[in-house]
mmCIF file of C-alpha atoms in Angstrom:
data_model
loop_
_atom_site.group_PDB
_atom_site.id
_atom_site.type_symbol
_atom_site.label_atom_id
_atom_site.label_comp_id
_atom_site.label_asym_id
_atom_site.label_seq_id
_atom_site.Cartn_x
_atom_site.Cartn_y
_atom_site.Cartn_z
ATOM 1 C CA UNK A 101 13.905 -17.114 -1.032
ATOM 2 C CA UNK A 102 14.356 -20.446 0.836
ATOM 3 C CA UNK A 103 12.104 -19.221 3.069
ATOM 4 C CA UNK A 104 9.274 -18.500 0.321
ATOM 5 C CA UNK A 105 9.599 -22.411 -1.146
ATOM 6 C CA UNK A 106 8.884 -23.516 2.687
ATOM 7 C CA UNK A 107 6.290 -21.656 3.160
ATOM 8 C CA UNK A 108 4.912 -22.807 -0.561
ATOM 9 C CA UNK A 109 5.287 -25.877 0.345
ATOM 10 C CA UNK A 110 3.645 -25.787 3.501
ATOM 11 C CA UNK A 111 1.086 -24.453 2.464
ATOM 12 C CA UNK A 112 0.739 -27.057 -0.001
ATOM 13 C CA UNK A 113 0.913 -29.819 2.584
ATOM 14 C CA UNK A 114 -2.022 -27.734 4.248
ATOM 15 C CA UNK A 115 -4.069 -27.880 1.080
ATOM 16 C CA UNK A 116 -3.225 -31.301 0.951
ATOM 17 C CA UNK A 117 -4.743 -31.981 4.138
ATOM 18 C CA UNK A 118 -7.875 -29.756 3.533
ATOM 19 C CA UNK A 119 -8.457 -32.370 0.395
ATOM 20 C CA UNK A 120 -7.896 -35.639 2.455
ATOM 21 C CA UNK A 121 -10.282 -33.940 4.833
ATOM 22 C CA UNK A 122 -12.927 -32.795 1.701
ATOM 23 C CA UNK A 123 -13.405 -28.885 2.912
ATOM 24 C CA UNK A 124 -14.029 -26.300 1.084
ATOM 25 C CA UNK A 125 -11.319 -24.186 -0.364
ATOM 26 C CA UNK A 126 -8.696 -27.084 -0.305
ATOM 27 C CA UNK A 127 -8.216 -26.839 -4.308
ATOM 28 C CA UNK A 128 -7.807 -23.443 -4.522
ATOM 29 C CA UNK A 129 -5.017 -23.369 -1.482
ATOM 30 C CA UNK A 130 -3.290 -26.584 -3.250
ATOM 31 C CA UNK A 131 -3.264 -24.940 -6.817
ATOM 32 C CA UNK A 132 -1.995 -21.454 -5.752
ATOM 33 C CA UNK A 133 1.038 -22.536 -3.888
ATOM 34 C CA UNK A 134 1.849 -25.414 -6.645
ATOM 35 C CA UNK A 135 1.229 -22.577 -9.126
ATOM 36 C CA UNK A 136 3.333 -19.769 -7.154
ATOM 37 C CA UNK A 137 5.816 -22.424 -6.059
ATOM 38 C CA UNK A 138 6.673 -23.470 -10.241
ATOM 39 C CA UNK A 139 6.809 -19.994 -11.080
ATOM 40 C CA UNK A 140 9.444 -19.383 -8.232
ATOM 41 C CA UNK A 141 11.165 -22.188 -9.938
ATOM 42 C CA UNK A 142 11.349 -20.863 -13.640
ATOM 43 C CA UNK A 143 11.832 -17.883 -13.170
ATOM 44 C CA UNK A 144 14.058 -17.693 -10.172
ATOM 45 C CA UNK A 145 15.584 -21.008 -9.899
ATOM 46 C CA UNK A 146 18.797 -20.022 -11.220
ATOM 47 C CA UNK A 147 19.530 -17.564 -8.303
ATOM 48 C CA UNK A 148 17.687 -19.975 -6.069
ATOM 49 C CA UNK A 149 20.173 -22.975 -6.990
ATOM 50 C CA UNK A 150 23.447 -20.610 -6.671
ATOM 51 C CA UNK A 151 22.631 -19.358 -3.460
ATOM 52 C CA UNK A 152 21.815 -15.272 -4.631
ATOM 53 C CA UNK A 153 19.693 -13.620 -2.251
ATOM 54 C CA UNK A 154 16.896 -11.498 -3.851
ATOM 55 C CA UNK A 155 18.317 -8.351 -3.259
ATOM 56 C CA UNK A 156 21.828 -9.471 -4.683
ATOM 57 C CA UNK A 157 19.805 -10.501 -8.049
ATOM 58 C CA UNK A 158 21.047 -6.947 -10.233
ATOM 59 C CA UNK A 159 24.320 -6.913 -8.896
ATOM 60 C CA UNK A 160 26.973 -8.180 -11.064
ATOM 61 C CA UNK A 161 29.398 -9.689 -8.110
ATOM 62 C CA UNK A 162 26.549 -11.909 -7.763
ATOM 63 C CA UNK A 163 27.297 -14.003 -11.160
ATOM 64 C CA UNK A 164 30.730 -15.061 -10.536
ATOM 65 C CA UNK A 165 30.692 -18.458 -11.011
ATOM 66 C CA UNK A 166 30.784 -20.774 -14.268
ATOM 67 C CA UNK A 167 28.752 -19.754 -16.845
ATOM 68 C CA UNK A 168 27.734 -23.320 -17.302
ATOM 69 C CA UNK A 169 27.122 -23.406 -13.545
ATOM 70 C CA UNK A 170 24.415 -20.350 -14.225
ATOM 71 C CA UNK A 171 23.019 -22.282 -17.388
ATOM 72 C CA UNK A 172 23.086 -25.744 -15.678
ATOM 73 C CA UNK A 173 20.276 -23.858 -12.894
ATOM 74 C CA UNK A 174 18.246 -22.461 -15.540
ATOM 75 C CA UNK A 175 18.071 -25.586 -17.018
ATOM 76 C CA UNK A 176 17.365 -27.239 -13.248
ATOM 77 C CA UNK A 177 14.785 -24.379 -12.522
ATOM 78 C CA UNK A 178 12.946 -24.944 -15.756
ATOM 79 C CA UNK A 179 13.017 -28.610 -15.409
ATOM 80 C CA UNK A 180 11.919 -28.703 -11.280
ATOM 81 C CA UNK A 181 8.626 -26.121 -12.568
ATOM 82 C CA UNK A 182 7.485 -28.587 -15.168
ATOM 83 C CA UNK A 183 7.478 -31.492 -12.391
ATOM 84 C CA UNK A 184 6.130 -29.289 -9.894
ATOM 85 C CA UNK A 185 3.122 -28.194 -12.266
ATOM 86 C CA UNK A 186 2.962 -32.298 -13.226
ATOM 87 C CA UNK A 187 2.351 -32.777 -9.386
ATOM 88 C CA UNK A 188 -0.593 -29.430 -9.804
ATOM 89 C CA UNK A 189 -2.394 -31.817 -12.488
ATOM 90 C CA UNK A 190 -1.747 -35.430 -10.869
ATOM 91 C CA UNK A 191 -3.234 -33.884 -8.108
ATOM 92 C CA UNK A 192 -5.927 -32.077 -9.209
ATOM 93 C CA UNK A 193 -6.824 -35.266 -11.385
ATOM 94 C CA UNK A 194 -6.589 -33.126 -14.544
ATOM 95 C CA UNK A 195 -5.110 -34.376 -18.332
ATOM 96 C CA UNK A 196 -1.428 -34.333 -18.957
ATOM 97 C CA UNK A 197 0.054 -34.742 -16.060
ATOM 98 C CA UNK A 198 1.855 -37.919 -16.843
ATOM 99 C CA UNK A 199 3.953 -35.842 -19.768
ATOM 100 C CA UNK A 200 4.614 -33.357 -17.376
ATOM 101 C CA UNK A 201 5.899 -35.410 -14.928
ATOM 102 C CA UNK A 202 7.880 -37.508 -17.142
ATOM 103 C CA UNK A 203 9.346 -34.302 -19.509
ATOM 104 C CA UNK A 204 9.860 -32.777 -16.387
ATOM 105 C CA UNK A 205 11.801 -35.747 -14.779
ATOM 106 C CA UNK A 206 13.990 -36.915 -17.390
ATOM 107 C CA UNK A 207 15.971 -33.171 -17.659
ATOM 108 C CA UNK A 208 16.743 -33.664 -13.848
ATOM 109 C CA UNK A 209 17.692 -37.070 -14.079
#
């Protein structure tokens, strides 16, 4: 999965670039890998942050840590989409994205 959020991210940096550089297609390449990127994050975050590898995600030897440590990532994973999708609107110069950044922010701080 670490190698996913790279390549997410790069291709972010890539849409990035395409922006700076005003071509066509650079808001759809930013928004799908900020979009695919925060939903790696909620939904997977928790196995992200604890080191599970995908294919280790249904098998119960995979949760033996701290229950708290397992609720602590959701929390993390939950938190680290809502800044990621703040970034997505800040971006994208759309409305909101100063509460998302900051309700985002303050659960990881």
């Amino acid at each position: 999965m670490k190698t996913t959020e790279q390549l997410l991210a790069a291709l972010f940096s890539i849409g990035l670039l395409l922006k700076a550089l005003h071509l066509q297609g650079a808001n759809m390449v930013t928004a799908l890998s900020l979009t695919a990127l925060s939903c790696l994050y909620f939904y997977l975050g928790f196995a992200l942050f604890n080191g599970i590898r995908l294919r280790r995600l249904f098998k119960r030897d995979s949760y033996t840590m701290s229950t708290w440590r397992i609720i602590g990532s959701v929390g993390a994973g939950m938190a680290l989409s809502m800044v990621v999708t703040g970034i997505l609107f800040k971006v994208m110069h759309w409305e909101g994205s100063n509460v998302m950044l900051t309700s985002g922010l303050l659960p990881l701080a």
